[in-house]
Short mmCIF file of C-alpha atoms and ligand atoms in Angstrom, two decimals:
data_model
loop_
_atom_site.label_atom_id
_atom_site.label_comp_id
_atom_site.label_asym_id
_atom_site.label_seq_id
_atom_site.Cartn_x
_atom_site.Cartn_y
_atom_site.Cartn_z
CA UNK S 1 140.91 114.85 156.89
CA UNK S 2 143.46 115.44 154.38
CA UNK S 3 141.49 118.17 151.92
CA UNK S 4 142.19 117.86 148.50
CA UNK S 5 142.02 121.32 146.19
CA UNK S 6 141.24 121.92 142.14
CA UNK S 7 144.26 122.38 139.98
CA UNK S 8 142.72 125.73 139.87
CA UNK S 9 143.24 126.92 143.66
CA UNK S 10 145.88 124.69 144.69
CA UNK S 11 148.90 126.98 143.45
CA UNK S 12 146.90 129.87 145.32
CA UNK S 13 148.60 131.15 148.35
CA UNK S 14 148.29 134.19 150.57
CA UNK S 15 150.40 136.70 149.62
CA UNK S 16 153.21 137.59 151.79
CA UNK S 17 151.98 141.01 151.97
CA UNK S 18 149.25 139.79 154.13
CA UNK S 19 151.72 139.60 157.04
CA UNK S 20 152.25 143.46 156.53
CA UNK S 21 148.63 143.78 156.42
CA UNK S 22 147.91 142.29 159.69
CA UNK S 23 150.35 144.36 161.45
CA UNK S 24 147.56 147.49 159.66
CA UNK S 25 144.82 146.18 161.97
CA UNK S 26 147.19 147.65 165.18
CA UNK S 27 145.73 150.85 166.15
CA UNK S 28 148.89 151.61 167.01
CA UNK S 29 150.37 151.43 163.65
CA UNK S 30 149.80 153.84 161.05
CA UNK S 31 148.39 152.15 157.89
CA UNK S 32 149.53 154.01 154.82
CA UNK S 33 148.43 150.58 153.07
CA UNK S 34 145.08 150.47 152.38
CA UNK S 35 143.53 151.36 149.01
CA UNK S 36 140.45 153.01 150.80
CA UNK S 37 138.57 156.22 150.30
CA UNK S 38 138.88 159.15 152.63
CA UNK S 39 136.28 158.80 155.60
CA UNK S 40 135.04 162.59 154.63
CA UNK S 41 134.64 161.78 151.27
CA UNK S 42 131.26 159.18 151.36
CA UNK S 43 127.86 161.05 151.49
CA UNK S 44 126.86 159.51 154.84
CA UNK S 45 123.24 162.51 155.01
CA UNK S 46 122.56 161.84 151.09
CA UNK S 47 122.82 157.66 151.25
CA UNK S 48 121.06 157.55 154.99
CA UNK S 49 118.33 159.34 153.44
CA UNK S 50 117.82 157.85 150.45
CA UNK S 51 117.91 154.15 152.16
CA UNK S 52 115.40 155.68 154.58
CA UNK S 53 113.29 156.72 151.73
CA UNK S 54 113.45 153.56 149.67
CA UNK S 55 112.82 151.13 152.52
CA UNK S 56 109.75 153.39 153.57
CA UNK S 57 108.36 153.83 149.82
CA UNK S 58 109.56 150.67 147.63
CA UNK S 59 110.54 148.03 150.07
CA UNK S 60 110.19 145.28 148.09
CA UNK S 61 111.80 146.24 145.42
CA UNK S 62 114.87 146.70 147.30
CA UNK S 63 114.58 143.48 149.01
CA UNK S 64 113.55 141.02 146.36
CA UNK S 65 115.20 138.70 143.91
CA UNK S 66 115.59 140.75 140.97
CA UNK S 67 117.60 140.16 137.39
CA UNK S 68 121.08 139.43 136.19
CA UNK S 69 121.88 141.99 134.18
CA UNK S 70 121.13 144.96 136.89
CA UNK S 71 118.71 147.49 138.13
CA UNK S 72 117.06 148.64 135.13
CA UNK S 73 116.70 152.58 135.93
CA UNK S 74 120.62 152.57 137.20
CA UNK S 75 121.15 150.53 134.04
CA UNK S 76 119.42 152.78 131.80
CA UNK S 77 120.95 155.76 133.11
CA UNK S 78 124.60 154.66 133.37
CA UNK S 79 124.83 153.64 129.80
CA UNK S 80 123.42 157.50 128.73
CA UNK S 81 125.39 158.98 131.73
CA UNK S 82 128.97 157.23 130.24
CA UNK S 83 128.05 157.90 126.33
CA UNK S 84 127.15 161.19 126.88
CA UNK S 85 130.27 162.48 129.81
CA UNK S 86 132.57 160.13 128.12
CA UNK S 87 131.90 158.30 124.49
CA UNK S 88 131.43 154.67 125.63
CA UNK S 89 129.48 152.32 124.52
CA UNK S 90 128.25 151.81 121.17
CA UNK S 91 125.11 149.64 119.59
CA UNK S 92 126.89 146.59 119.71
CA UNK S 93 127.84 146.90 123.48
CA UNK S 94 126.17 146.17 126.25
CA UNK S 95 126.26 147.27 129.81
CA UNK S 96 126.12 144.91 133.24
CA UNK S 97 126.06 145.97 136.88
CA UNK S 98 128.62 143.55 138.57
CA UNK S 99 129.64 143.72 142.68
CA UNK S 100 132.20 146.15 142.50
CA UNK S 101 134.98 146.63 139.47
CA UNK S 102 136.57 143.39 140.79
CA UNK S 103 133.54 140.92 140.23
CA UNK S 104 134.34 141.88 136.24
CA UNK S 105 137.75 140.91 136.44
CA UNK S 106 136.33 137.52 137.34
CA UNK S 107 133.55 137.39 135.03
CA UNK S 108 135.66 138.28 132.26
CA UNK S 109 138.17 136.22 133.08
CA UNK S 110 135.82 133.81 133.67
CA UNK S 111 134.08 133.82 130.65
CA UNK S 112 137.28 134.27 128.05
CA UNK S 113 140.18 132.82 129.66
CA UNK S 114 141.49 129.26 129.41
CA UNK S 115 144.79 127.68 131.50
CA UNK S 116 147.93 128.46 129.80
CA UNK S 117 146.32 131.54 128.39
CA UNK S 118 148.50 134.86 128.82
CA UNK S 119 147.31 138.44 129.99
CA UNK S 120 149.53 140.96 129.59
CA UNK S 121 149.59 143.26 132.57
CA UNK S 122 151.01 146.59 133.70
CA UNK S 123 154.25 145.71 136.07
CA UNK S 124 153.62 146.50 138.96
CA UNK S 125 149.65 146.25 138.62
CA UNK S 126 147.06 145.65 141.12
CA UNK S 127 147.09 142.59 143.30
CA UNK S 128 143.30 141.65 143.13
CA UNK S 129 143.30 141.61 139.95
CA UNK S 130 146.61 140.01 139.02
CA UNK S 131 145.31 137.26 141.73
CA UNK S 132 142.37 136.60 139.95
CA UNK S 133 143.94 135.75 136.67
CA UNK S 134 145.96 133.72 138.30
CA UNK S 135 143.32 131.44 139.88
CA UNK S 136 142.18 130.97 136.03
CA UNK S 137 145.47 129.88 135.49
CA UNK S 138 146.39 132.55 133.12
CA UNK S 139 150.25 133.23 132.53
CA UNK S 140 151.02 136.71 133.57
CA UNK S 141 153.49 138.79 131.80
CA UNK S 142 154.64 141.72 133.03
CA UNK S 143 155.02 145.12 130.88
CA UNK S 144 157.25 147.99 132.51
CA UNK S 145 155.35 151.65 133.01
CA UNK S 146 157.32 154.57 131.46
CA UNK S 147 156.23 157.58 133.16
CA UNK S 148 153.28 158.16 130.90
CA UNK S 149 152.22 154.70 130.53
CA UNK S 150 153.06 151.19 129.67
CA UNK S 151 156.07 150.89 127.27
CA UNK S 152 155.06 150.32 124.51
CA UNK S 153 157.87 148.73 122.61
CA UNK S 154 157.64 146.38 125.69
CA UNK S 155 154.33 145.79 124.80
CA UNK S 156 154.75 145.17 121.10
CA UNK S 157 157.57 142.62 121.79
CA UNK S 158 155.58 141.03 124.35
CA UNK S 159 152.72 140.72 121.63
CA UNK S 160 155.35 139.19 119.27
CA UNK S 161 156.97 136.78 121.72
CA UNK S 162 153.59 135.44 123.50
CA UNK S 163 151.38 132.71 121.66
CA UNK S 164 148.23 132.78 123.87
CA UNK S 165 147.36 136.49 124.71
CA UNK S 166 144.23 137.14 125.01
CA UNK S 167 143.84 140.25 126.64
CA UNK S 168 145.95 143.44 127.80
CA UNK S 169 145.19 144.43 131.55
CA UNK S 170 145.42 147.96 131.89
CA UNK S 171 144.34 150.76 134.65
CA UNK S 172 145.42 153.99 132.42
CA UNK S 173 144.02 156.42 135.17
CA UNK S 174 146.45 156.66 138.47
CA UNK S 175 147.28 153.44 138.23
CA UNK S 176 147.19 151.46 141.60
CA UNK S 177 149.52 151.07 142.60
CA UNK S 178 152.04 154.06 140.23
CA UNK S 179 149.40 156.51 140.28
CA UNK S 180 151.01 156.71 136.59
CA UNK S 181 148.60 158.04 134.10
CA UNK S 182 148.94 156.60 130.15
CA UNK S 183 148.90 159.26 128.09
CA UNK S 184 146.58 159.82 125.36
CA UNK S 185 148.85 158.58 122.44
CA UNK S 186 149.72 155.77 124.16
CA UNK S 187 146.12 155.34 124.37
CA UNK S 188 145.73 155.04 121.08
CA UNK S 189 148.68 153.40 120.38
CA UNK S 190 147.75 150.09 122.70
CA UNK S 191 144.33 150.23 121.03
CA UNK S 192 146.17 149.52 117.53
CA UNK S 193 148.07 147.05 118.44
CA UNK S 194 145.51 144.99 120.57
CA UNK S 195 144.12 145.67 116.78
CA UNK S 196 146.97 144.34 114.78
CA UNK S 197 147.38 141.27 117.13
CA UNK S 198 144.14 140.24 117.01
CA UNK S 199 143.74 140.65 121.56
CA UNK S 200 141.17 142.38 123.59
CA UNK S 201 141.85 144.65 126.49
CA UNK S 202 140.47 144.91 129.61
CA UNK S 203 140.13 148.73 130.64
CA UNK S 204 139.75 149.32 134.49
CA UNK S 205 138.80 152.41 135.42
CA UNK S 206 138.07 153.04 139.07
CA UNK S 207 140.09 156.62 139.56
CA UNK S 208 139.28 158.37 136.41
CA UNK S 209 136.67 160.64 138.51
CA UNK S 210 139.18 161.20 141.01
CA UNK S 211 141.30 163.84 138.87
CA UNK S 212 142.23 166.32 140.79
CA UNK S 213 144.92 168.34 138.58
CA UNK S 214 145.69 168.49 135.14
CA UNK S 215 143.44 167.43 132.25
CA UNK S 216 141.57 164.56 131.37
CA UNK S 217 142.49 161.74 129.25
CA UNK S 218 139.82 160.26 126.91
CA UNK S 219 139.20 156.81 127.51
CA UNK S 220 140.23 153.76 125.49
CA UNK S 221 136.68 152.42 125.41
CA UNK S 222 135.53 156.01 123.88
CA UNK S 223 137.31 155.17 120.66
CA UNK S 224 136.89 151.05 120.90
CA UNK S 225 134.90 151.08 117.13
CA UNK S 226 135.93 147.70 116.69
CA UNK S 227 134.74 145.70 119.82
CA UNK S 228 137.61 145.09 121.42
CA UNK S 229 138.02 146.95 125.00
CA UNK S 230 136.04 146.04 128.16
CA UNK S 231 135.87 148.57 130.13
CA UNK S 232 135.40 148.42 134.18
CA UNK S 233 134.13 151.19 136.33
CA UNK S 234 133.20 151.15 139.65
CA UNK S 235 131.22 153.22 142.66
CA UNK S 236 133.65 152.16 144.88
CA UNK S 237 135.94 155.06 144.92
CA UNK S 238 133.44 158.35 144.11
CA UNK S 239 130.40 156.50 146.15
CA UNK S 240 131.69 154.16 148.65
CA UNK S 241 133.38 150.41 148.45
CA UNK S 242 131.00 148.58 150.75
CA UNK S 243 127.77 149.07 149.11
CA UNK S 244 129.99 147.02 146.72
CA UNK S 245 128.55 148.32 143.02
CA UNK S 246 130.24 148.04 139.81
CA UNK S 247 129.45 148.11 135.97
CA UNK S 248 131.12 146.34 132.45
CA UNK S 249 130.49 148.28 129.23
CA UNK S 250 131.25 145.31 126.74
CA UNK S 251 130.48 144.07 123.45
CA UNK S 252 127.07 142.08 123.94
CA UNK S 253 128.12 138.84 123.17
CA UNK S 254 130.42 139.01 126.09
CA UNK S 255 128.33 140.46 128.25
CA UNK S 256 126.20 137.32 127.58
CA UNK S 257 128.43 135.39 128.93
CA UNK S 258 129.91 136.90 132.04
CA UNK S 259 126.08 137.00 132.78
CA UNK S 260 125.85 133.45 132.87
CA UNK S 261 129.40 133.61 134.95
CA UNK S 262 127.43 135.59 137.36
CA UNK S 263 124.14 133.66 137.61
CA UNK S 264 126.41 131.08 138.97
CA UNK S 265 128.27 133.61 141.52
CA UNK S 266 125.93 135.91 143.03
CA UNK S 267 122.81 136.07 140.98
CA UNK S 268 123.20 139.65 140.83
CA UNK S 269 124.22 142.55 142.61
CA UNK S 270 122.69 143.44 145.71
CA UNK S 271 119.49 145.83 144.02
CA UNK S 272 119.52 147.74 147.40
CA UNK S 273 122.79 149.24 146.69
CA UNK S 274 121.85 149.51 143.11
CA UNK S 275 118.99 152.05 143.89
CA UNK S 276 121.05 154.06 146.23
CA UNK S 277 123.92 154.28 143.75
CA UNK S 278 120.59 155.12 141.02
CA UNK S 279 119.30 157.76 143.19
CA UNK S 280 121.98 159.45 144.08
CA UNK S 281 123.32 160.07 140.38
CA UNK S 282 119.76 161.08 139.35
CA UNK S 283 118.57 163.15 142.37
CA UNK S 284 121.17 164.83 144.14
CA UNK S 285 124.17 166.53 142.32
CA UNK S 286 126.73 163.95 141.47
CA UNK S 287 128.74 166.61 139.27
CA UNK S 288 129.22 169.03 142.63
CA UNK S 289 129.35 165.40 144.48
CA UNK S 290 132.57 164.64 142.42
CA UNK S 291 134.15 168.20 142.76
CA UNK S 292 134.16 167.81 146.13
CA UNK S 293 135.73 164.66 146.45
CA UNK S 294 138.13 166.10 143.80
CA UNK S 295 138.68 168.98 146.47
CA UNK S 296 139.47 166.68 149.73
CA UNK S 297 141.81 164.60 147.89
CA UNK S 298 143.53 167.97 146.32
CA UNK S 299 143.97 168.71 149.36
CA UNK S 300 145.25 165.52 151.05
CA UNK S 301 147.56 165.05 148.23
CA UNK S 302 148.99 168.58 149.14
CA UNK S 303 149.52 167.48 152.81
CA UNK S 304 151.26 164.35 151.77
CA UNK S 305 153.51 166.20 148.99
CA UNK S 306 154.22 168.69 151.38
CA UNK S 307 155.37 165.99 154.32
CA UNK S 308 157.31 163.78 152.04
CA UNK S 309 159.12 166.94 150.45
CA UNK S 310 160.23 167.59 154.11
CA UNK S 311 160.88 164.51 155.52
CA UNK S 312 161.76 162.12 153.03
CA UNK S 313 165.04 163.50 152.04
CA UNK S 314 167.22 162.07 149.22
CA UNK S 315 167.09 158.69 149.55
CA UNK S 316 163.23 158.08 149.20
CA UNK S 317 161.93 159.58 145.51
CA UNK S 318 158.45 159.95 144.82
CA UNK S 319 156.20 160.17 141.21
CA UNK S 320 153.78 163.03 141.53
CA UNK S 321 150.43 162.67 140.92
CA UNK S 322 147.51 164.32 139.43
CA UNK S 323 144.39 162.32 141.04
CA UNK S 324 143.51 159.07 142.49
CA UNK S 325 144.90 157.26 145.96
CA UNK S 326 148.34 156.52 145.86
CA UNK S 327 152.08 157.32 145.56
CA UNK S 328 154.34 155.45 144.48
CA UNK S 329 157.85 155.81 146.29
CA UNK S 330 161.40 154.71 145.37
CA UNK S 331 164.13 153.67 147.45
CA UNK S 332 168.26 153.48 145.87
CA UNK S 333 168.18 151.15 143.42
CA UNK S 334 169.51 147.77 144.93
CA UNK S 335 167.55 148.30 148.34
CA UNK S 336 164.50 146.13 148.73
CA UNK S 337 161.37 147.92 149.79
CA UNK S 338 160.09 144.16 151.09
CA UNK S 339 163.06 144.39 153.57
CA UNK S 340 162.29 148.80 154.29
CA UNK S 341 158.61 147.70 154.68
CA UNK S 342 159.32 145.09 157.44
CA UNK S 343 161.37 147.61 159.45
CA UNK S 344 158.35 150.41 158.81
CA UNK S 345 156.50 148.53 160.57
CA UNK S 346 158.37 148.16 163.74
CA UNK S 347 158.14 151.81 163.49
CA UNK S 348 154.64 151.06 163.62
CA UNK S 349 153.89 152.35 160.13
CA UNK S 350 152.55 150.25 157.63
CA UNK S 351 153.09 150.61 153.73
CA UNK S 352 153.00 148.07 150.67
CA UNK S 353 155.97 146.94 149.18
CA UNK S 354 156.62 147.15 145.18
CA UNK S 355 157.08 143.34 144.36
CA UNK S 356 153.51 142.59 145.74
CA UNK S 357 152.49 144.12 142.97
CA UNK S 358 154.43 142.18 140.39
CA UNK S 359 153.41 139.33 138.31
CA UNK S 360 156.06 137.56 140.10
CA UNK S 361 155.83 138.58 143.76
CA UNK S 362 159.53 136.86 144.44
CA UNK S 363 160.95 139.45 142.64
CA UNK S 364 162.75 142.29 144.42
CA UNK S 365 161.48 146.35 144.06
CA UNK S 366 162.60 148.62 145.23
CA UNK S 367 159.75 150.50 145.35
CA UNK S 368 156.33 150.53 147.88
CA UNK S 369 153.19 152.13 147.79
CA UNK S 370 151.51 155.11 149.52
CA UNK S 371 147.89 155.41 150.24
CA UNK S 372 147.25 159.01 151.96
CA UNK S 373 143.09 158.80 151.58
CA UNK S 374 142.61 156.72 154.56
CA UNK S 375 144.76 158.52 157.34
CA UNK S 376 144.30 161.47 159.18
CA UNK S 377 146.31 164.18 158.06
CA UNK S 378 148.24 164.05 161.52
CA UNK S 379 148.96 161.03 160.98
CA UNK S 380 149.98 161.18 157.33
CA UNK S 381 152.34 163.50 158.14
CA UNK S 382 153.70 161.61 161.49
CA UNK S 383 153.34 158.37 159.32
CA UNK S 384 155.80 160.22 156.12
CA UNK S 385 158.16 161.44 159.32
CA UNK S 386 159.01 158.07 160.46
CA UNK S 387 159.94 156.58 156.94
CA UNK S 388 162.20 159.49 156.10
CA UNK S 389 163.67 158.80 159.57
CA UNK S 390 163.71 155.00 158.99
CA UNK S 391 165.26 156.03 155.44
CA UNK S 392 168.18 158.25 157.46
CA UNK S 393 168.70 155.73 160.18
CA UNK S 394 168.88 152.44 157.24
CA UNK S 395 169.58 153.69 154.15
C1 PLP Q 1 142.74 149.08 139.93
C2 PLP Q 1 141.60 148.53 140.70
N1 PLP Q 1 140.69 147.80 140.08
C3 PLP Q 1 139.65 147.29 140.72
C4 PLP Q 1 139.47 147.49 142.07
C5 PLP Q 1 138.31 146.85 142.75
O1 PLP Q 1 137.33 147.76 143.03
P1 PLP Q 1 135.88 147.36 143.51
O2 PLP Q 1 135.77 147.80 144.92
O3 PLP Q 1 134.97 148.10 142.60
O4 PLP Q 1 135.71 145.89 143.36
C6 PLP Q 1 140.39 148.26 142.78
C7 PLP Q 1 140.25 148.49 144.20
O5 PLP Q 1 141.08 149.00 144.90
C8 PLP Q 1 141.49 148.79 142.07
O6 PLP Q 1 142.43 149.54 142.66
#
């Protein structure tokens, strides 16, 4: 049978990072790939016992069809949880639960985007969502990060120079995959012009909990008077990824629509999760919850600063980072980190190279990404060793 494929999917391919990624699967290899949280950090006792409790007490709640929009406590409570910890949302937003951050890069781009249409991204951003946009055929045009941020005289010409834009992708909180935070004026900055040139952004927010140093960074959304920022959050990272729950604080009229988008993808998210997530915000303390996280990835981010200082040496830089799952490492400029990741991993440690994270993945980079959430700290450290000896031995 020869299949045939939409317009849509055909141009789709896997990306060639997925080779890296199989190698990950290896118990033998060391995957410093994975954008995962740490195994200490999900609240096995509190969610066990809160499942327990809702299958004995509201079964059928948990297990029935239910609406669209979300669970209405969780609902109810998210939208005074985020006005009230962090200004968002105002009376003419609304707020949906979606599976996990990366259903609302769908739904979004779903419901606003048409072929030919250009999103202006963060370069290097993150793959699932730069995929996404692509299977709605958007044009993706890359923006280079300054240490605080996107540029934004890059942005501005970008703004100039592109016809169709209609949004700006951005992930200002320890950016997968630079763990680069934009900085407050910048902030405001991208809000103007998004103003000025008439384009929405699309805020995703997944790490902002996970700030373990230095001091927090209002969000876009908080000042979005205008109805122009959608904002994505996500349980994912301060809850856990499987029980796959996310949320959308958007202007209503959007929110209409990506709830149609969704009737036709899932019908909604699975209300189970929904009343664990509920729950656990309302009656256990998600404040000390959140601290402690904050404290196991201080500390993990201490054992990986403290191996790569060691073993790195000159030839591999590194940005520091103040919360969230990754680093973000830098070989001589010229060397290709595709090429260094290869060779990792017939050292048997796995990493993800900088131009899978590009709009255009056939570029070179000379960069790859860190995650040091998911391994043990043994082999963190062993995992660090063998690039800075892979780095002495190539380089
Ligand atoms: C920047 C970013 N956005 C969205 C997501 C998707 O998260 P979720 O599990 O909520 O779909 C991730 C996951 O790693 C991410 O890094």
């Amino acid at each position: 049978m020869n299949y045939s494929f939409s317009d849509r999917v055909q141009a789709l391919k896997p990306s060639a990072i997925r080779e890296i990624f199989k190698y990950a699967a290896d118990p033998a290899v060391i995957s410093l790939s994975a954008g995962n949280p740490a195994p200490e950090a999900f609240p096995v006792k509190e969610i066990a016992e809160i499942s327990a409790r809702i299958l004995q007490e509201r079964p059928i709640d948990a297990l029935q069809y239910s609406v669209t929009e979300g669970y209405v406590p969780l609902r109810d409570h998210l939208r005074s949880y985020l006005k009230e910890k962090h200004n968002i949302g105002r009376e003419f937003d609304s707020l949906l639960i979606t599976s996990g951050a990366q259903q609302v890069m769908d739904l979004f781009s779903k419901s606003v985007l048409n072929e030919g249409d250009t999103v202006l991204c963060e370069a290097p951003s993150f793959i699932g969502s730069l995929n996404t946009f692509r299977s709605y055929r958007a044009r993706l045009r890359g923006v280079p990060m300054d240490p605080d941020g996107m540029n934004m005289d890059a942005l501005e010409t970008a703004l100039k120079e592109e016809k169709n834009v209609k949004f700006i992708y951005t992930i200002p909180n320890f950016q997968n995959p630079t763990g680069i935070t934009m900085s407050a004026e910048k902030r405001r900055r991208m809000y103007e012009l998004a103003k000025q040139y008439g384009v929405l952004i699309l805020e995703d927010n997944p790490y902002g909990d996970i700030r373990f140093a230095g001091e927090h960074v209002e969000a876009v959304k908080s000042f979005d008077e205008d109805g122009i920022v959608v904002y994505a959050g996500t349980f994912s990272k301060v809850i856990s990824p499987g029980m796959r729950v996310g949320y959308c604080v958007a202007p209503q009229e959007i929110v209409q629509k990506m709830v149609v988008c969704k009737q036709g993808e899932d019908v909604h998210t699975t209300i189970w999760s929904q009343m664990i997530c509920h729950e656990f915000m309302t009656k256990y303390d998600y404040e000390a919850h959140l601290e402690r996280l904050r404290s196991v990835y201080r500390k993990k981010a201490k054992v990986a600063t403290d191996a790569m200082d060691e073993f790195l040496g000159a030839k591999i830089r590194y940005l520091p980072i103040e919360g969230g799952l990754f680093f973000w490492c830098t070989l001589p400029e010229g060397i290709d980190a595709a090429e260094f990741s290869k060779q990792a991993v017939m050292r048997k440690v796995c990493v993800v190279p900088g131009n899978a994270f590009l709009t255009d993945d056939t570029q070179p980079s000379a960069s790859f990404r860190i995650n040091y959430t998911t391994p043990t700290d043994e082999n963190l450290v062993k995992g660090v060793r063998i690039l800075g000896e892979l780095a002495k031995d190539v380089l």
